[in-house]
Short mmCIF file of C-alpha atoms in Angstrom, two decimals:
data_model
loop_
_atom_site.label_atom_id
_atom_site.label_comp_id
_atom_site.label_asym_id
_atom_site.label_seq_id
_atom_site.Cartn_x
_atom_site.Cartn_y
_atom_site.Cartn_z
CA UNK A 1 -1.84 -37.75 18.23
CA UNK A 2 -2.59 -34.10 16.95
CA UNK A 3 -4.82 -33.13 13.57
CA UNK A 4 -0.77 -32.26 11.83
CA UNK A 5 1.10 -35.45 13.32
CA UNK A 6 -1.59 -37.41 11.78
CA UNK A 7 -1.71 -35.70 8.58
CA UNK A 8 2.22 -35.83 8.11
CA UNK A 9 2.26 -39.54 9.47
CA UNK A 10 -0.37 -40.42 6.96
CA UNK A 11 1.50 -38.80 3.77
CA UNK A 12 4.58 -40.86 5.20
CA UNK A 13 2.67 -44.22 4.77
CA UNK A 14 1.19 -43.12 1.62
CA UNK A 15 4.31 -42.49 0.23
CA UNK A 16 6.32 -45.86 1.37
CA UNK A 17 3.34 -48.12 0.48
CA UNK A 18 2.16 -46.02 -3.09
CA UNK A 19 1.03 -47.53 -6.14
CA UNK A 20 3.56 -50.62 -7.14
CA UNK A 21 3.54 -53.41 -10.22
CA UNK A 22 5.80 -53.35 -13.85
CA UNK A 23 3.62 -54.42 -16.24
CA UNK A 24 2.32 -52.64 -19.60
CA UNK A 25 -1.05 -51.97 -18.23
CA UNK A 26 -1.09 -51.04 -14.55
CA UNK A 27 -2.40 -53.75 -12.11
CA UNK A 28 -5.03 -51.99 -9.86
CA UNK A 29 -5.21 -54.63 -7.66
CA UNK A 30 -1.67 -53.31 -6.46
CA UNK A 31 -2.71 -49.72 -5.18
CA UNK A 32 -2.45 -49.98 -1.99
CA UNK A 33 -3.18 -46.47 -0.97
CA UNK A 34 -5.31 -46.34 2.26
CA UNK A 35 -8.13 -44.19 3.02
CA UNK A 36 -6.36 -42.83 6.15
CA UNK A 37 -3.74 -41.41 3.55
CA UNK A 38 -6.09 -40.37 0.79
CA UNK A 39 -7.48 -38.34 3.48
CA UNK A 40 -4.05 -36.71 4.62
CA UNK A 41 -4.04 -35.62 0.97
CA UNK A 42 -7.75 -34.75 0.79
CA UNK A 43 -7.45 -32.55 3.52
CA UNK A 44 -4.49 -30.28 2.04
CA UNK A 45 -5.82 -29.65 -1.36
CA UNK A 46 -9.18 -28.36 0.06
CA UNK A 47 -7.56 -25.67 2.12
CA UNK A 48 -7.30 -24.43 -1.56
CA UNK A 49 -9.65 -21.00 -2.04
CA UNK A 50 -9.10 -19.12 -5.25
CA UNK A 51 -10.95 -16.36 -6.87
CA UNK A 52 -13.61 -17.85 -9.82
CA UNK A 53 -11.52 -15.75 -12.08
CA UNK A 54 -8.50 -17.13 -11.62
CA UNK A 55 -7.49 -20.48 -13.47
CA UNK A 56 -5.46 -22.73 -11.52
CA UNK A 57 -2.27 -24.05 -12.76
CA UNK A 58 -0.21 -26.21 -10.97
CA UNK A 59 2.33 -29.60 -11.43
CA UNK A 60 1.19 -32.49 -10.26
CA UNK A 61 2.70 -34.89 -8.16
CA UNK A 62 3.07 -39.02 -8.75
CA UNK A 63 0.83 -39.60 -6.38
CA UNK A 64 -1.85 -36.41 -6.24
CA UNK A 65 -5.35 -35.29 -4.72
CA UNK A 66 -6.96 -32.70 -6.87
CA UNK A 67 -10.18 -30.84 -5.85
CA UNK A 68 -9.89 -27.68 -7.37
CA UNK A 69 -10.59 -26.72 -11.06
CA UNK A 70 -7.48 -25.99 -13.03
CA UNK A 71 -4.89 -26.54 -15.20
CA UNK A 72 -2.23 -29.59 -14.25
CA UNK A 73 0.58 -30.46 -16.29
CA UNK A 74 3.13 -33.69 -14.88
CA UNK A 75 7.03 -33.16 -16.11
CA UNK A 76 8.84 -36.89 -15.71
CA UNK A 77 11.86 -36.17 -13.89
CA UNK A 78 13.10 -39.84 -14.10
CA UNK A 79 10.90 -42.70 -14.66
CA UNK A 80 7.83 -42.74 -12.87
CA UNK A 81 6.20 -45.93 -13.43
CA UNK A 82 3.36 -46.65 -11.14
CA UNK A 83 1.44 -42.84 -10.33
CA UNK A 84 -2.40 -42.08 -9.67
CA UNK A 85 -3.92 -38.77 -9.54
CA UNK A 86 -7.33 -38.44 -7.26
CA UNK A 87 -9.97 -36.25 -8.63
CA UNK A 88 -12.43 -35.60 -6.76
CA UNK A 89 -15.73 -32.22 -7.12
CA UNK A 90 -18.64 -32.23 -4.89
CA UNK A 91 -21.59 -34.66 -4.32
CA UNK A 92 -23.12 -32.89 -7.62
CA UNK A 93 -20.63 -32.64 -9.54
CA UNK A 94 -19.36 -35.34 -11.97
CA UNK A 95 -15.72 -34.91 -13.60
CA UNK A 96 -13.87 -34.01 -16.82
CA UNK A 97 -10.64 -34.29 -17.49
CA UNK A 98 -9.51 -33.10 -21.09
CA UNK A 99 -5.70 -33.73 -22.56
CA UNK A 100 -3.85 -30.33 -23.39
CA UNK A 101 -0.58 -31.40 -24.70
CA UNK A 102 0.60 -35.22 -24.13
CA UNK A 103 4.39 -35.67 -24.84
CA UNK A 104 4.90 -39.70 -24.09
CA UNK A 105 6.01 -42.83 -26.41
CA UNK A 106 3.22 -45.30 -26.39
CA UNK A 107 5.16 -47.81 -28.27
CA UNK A 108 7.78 -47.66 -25.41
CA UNK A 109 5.26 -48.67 -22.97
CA UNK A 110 4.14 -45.08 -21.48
CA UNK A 111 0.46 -44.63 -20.92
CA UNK A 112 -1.96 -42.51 -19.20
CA UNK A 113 -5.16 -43.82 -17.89
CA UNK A 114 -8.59 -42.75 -16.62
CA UNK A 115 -10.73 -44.92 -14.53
CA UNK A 116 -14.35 -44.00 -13.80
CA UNK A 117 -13.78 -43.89 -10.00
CA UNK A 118 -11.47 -44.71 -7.68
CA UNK A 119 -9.58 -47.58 -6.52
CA UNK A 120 -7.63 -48.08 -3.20
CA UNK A 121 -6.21 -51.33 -1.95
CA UNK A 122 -7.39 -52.91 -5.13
CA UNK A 123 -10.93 -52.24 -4.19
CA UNK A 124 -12.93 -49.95 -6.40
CA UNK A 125 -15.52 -47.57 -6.30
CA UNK A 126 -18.47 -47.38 -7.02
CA UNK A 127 -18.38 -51.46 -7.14
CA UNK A 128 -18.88 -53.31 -10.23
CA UNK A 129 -22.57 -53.94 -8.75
CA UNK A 130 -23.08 -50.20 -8.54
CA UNK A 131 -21.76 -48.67 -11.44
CA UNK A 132 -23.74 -48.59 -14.69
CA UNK A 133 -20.91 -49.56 -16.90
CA UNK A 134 -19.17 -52.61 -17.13
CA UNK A 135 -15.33 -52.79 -15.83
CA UNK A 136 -13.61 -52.94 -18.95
CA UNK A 137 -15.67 -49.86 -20.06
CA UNK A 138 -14.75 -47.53 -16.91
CA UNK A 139 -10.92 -47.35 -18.11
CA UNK A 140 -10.13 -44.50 -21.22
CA UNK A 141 -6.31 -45.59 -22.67
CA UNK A 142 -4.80 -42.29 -24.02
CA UNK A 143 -3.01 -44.71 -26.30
CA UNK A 144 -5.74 -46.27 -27.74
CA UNK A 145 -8.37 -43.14 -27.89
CA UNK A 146 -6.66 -39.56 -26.84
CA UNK A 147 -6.51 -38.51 -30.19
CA UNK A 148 -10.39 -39.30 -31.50
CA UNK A 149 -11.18 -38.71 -27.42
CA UNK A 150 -9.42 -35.98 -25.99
CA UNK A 151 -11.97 -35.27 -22.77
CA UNK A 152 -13.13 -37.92 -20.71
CA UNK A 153 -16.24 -37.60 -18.55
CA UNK A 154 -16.87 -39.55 -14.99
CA UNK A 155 -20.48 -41.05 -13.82
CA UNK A 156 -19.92 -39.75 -10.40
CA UNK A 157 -17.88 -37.27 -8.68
CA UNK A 158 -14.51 -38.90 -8.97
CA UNK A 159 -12.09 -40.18 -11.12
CA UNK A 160 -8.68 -41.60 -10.99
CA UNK A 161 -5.95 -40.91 -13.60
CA UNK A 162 -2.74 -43.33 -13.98
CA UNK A 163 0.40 -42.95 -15.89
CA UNK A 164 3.46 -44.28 -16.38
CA UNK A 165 6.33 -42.74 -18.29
CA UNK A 166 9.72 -44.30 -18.79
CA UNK A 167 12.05 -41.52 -20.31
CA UNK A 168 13.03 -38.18 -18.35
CA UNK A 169 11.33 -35.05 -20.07
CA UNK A 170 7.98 -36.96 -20.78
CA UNK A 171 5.21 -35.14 -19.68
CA UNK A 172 1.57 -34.25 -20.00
CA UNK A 173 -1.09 -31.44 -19.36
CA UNK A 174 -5.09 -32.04 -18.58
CA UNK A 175 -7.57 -29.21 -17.49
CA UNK A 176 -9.72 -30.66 -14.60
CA UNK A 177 -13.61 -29.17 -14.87
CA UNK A 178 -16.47 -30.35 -12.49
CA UNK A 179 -19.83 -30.40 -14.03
CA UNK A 180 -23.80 -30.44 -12.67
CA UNK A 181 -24.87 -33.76 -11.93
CA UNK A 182 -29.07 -33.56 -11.54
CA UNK A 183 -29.34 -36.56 -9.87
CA UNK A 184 -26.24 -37.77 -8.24
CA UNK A 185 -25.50 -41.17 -7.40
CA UNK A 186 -22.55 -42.93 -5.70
CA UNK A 187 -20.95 -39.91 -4.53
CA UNK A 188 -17.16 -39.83 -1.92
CA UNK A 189 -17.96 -37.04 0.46
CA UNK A 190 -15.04 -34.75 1.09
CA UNK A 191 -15.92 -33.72 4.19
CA UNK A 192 -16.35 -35.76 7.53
CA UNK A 193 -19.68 -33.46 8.45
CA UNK A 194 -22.27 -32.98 6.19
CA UNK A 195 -25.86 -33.39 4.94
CA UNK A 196 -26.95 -35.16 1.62
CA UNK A 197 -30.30 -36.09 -0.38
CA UNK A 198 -29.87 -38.83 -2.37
CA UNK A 199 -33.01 -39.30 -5.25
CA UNK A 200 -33.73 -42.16 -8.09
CA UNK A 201 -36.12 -41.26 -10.22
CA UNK A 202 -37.34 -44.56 -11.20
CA UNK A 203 -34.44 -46.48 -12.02
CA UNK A 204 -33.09 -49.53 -11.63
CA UNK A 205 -29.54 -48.84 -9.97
CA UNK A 206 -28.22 -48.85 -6.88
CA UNK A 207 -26.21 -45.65 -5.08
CA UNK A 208 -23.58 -45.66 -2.47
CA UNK A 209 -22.84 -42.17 -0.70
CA UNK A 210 -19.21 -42.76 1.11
CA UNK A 211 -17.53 -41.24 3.96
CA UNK A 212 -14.26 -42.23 4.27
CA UNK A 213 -14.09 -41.61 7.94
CA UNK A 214 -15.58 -43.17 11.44
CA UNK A 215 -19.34 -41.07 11.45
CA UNK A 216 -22.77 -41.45 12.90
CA UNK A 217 -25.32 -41.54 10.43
CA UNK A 218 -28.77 -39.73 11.23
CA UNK A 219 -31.67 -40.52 8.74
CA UNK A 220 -33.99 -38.01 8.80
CA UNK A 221 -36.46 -39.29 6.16
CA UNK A 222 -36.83 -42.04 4.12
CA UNK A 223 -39.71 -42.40 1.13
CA UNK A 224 -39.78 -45.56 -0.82
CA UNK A 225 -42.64 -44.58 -2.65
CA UNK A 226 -44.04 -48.03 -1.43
CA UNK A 227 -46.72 -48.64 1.59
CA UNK A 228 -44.91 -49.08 4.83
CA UNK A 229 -43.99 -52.96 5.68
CA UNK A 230 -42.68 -53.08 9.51
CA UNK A 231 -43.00 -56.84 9.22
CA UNK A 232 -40.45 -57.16 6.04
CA UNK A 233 -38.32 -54.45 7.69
CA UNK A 234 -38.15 -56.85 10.51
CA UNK A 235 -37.53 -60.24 8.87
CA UNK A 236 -35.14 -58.10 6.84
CA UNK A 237 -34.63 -56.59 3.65
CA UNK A 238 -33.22 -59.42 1.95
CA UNK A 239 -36.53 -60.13 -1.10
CA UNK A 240 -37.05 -56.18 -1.10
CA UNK A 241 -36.31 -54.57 -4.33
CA UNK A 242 -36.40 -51.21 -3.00
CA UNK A 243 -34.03 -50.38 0.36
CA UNK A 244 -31.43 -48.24 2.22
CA UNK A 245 -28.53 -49.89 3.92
CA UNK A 246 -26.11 -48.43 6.01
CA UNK A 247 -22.17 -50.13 5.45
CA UNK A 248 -18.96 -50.43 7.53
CA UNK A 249 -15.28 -51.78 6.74
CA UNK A 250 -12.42 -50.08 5.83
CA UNK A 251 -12.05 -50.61 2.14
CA UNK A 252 -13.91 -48.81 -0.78
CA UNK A 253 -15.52 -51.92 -2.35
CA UNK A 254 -19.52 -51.83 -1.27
CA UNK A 255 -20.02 -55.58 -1.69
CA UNK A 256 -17.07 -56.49 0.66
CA UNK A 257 -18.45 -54.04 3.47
CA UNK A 258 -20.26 -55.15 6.42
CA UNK A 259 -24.22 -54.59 6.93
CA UNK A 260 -24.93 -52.16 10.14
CA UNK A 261 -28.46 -51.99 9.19
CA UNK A 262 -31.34 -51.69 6.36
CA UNK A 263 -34.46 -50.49 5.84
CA UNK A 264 -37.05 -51.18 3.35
CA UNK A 265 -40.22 -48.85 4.41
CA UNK A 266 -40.51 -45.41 4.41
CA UNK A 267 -40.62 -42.93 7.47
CA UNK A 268 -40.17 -39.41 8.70
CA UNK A 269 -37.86 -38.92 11.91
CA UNK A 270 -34.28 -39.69 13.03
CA UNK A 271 -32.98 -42.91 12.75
CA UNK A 272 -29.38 -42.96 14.06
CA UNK A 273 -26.27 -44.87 14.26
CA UNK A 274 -22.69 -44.75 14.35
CA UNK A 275 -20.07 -47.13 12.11
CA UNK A 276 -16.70 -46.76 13.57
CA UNK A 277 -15.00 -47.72 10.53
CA UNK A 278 -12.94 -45.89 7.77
CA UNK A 279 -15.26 -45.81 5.36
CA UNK A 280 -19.22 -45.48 5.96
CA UNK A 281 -21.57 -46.12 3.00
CA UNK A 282 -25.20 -44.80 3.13
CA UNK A 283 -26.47 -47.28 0.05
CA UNK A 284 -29.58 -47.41 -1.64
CA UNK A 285 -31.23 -50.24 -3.97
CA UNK A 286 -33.91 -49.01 -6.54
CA UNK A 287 -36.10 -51.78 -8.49
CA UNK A 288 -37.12 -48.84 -10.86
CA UNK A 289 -40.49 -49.10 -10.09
CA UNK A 290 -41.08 -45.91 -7.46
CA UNK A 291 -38.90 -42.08 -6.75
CA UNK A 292 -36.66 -43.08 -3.98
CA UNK A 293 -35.74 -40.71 -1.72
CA UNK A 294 -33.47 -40.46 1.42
CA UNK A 295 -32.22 -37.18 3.50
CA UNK A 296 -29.55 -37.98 5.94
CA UNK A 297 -26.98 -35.50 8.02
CA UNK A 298 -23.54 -37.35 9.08
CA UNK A 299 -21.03 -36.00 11.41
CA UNK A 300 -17.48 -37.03 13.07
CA UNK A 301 -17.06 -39.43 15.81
CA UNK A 302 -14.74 -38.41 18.30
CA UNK A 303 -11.85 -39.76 19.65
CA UNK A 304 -13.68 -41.00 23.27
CA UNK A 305 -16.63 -42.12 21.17
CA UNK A 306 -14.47 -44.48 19.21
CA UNK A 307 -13.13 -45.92 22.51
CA UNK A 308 -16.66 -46.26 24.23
CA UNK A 309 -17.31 -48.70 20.90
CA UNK A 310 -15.12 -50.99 21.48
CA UNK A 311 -16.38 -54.09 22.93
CA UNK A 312 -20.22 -53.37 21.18
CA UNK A 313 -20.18 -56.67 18.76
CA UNK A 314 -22.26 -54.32 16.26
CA UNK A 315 -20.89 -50.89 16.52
CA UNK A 316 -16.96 -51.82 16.70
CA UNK A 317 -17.21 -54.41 14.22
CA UNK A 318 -14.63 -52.41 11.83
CA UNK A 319 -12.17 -51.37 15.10
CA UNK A 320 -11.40 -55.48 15.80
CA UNK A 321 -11.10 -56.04 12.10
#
């Protein structure tokens, strides 16, 4: 199937399967947006090159992918009850998104929504074990706080805003900024070929760096800031409070995804592999105690590669699932 079949095939399925549920506060474990179609419209709005002087405008759509900075206002044609907007910057950037003019009746049950990440299928990211904020605390309610709280600020480099309006003529406008991020952690890549150094400074948190496509992983260094232990590398990683491990499936949700490999001691050279699965998560687990580092390059599997997995119990573990 060509690069535009695929595209158009994926927006199809995006569109039939998007974001369902009726009640007052939308049900996240409904989205059941897949990351083959949040690529299809991943892959559009990047094609997006504009001068630095030039502020975007643009509507958006019930179901969106924005990437660029700009200014975004939704106009409800008819009700639109279940619709998510993607944001997404780079791996440094975290987001703000800051209400212009909201025109919606909260008492009628509209609301608009922004969640500290992103959800898909019901599964969120970063996980609930990787973000630094507790669930309840990752959602901003226009409703409840626009007024006193009119720009909301993400811990990583995407966020997810929902709405649903139930009157024609409702609408709202937000002004999408990406900001520097020092030390990024949990971080969607946009692109299926790239290169990334992921740091913790001493701090107890873990970081997931996604892919959300089929890649092979090359670790070119790892420091732990620890002495080297080949013996607890080999029993595994398990009782380790400092280690990298390199995820498979094809949700978003880092605790459901399946373990391709870890390593808890520190080196200098490649260290390869490739996770034929929708989503590949380079994750790392910090006790607080050292500066973590890890420098990795990642690149696209091809279409033969994929077919010469098949049939490896480790490497096609996501292509039987």
């Amino acid at each position: 199937m060509s690069g535009t079949s695929r595209a158009q095939l994926c927006f199809l399925l995006l569109s039939v399967t998007a974001l369902r549920g009726h009640a007052r506060f939308l049900d996240i474990q409904d989205n059941e947006i897949s990351p083959e179609g949040l690529l299809s419209l991943l892959s559009s709005e990047l094609k997006r090159e504009l001068p630095e002087e030039f502020v975007y405008r643009r509507p958006l759509r019930c179901l969106d992918m924005v990437a660029v900075e700009g200014q975004f206002t939704f106009t409800a044609e008819r009700p639109q009850l279940n619709c998510a907007v993607f944001f997404i910057g780079e791996p440094s950037d975290i987001i703000s998104i800051e209400y212009d003019s909201v025109n919606i009746d909260c008492r009628g049950g509209d609301f608009i929504k922004v969640f500290d990440g992103w959800v898909m299928k019901g599964e969120k990211f970063p996980s609930t074990q990787d973000h630094p904020l507790p669930l309840y605390e990752r959602y901003s309610d226009y409703c409840e706080t626009g007024v006193t709280r009119p720009i909301v600020r993400s811990s990583q480099n995407v966020a997810m805003l929902f709405f649903r309006l139930h009157q024609s003529g409702s609408s709202f406008t937000v002004t999408f900024r990406k900001l520097i991020n020092p030390f990024p952690c949990n971080v969607v890549s946009q692109t299926p070929e790239g290169s990334f150094t992921m740091i913790i400074p001493q701090q107890h948190r873990n970081c997931s760096f996604s892919i959300i496509y089929p890649v092979e992983i090359q670790i070119g260094e790892l420091s732990l800031g620890q002495h080297n232990d080949l013996r607890r590398s080999i029993l595994g990683c398990a009782g380790s409070g400092d280690f990298v491990e390199l995820l498979g499936g094809n949700g978003m949700d880092t605790s459901k995804m399946y373990p391709m490999a870890d390593l808890c001691y520190s080196f200098n050279g490649p260290a390869q592999m490739k996770v034929g699965c929708d989503n590949t998560v380079v994750r790392m687990v910090s006790s607080g105690k050292f500066v973590n580092r890890v420098s990795f390059q990642y690149r696209l599997l091809g279409h033969q590669e994929l077919q010469q997995m098949k049939g490896n119990s480790v490497e096609d573990v996501c292509l039987r699932a």
